Structure formats: structure tokens, C-alpha cells
Steps between C-alpha positions, in 0.01 A plus 500: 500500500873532542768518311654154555147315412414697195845412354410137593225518332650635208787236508206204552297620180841545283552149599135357423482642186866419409457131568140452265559293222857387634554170678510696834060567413410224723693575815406881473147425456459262772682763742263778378204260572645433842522868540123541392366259724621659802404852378206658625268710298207520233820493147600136603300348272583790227897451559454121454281538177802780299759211658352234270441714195893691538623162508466466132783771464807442230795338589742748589252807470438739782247722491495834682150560547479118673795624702304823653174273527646231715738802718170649547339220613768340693499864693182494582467177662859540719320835572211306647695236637893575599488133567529386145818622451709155535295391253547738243888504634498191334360529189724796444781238563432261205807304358494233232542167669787399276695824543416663816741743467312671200241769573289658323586875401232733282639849359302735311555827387211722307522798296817473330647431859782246510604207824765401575486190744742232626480198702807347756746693292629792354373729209686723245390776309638747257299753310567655139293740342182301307413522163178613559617827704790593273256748279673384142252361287583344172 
């Protein structure tokens, strides 16, 4: 697969899993379903079954290990069929309805790593020495 569809893919999952349990669920789930029913291949009916039981995710809760299943999956079925590609293009477009100019944006940082993110706009950052690294204990 190249470059350009595995980030795709990547981009498409962040978004599916970003939108369950928001208001944008129902849109991202029918595109997904869309997407399904023009895939080929025997994990159609296996992508459609975790879609109904991830829906139940919190609001506001993004789960890594949903993230990697759904890039995974998403890569193999552009992998099988280029084709799909507009239609996961789209789901990796979601907006709100109300406020299409929001998007959705997942950092995560593991293993005492830090992020530092910004949308439309500009970020600042100044670092002091922490607490923790200082060595003085009381």
C-alpha cells in the first residue's frame, strides 16, 4: 500500500472513532456502512458487527486500540480496493453540521511523552525546570 492511502486510512479511523458517542455517530456510521457495502472480501460482515458494538463508546473518549483496529482495517480494504478511497476521503472529512468549521483533532502522547497540538492558530510554549526533575526532596 502507499504512503498516501495508509495515512488515509489512518486519518478515516481517527475520525470514526473520534465521532462515537458524539452527535457526529450517525453520519460516520452511515459513511462507514456505505464504505462496507462496496468493499469486497470475507471481514465485511466482521467490520459491520465491531461498528455496532464500538458505537457504544463515551462521549468524548477515544480509544487507541479502536484507533489501530479501524487503521488496520480501513488499510486493508483500500489495499484490496484503491477504489474506496473517496469514500473513506469523506469520512475522514467529518464536520459538525452546526459548525463546519470545527474538526476533530486527537493527540496522545505515552510514556511520560508530552503533545503539543494547535488548530487554525498559533501556539506558545515556554519551559522551566519541573518539580519532579529538580532532585530536592522534602
Amino acid at each position: 500500500m502507499n504512503e498516501e492511502l495508509a495515512e488515509l486510512a489512518a486519518n478515516g479511523a481517527t475520525a470514526l472513532v473520534s465521532a462515537m458517542g458524539t452527535d457526529l455517530w450517525q453520519e460516520a456510521r452511515r459513511l462507514m456502512s456505505r464504505l462496507l457495502a462496496r468493499a469486497r472480501g470475507s471481514r465485511r460482515d466482521e467490520l459491520s458487527d465491531a461498528l455496532d458494538r464500538q458505537s457504544t463508546a463515551a462521549r468524548g473518549a477515544v480509544d487507541a486500540g479502536a484507533v489501530d483496529y479501524w487503521t488496520e482495517a480501513l488499510s486493508q480494504l483500500l489495499d484490496r480496493n484503491p477504489d474506496l478511497a473517496q469514500d473513506v476521503t469523506a469520512l475522514a472529512s467529518l464536520r459538525t453540521p452546526e459548525r463546519p468549521d470545527i474538526v476533530i483533532q486527537v493527540n496522545s502522547a505515552t510514556h511520560s511523552g508530552e503533545v503539543f497540538a494547535v488548530q487554525h492558530g498559533t501556539q506558545h510554549f515556554a519551559s522551566g525546570p519541573k518539580s519532579r526533575d529538580s532532585g530536592e526532596q522534602s
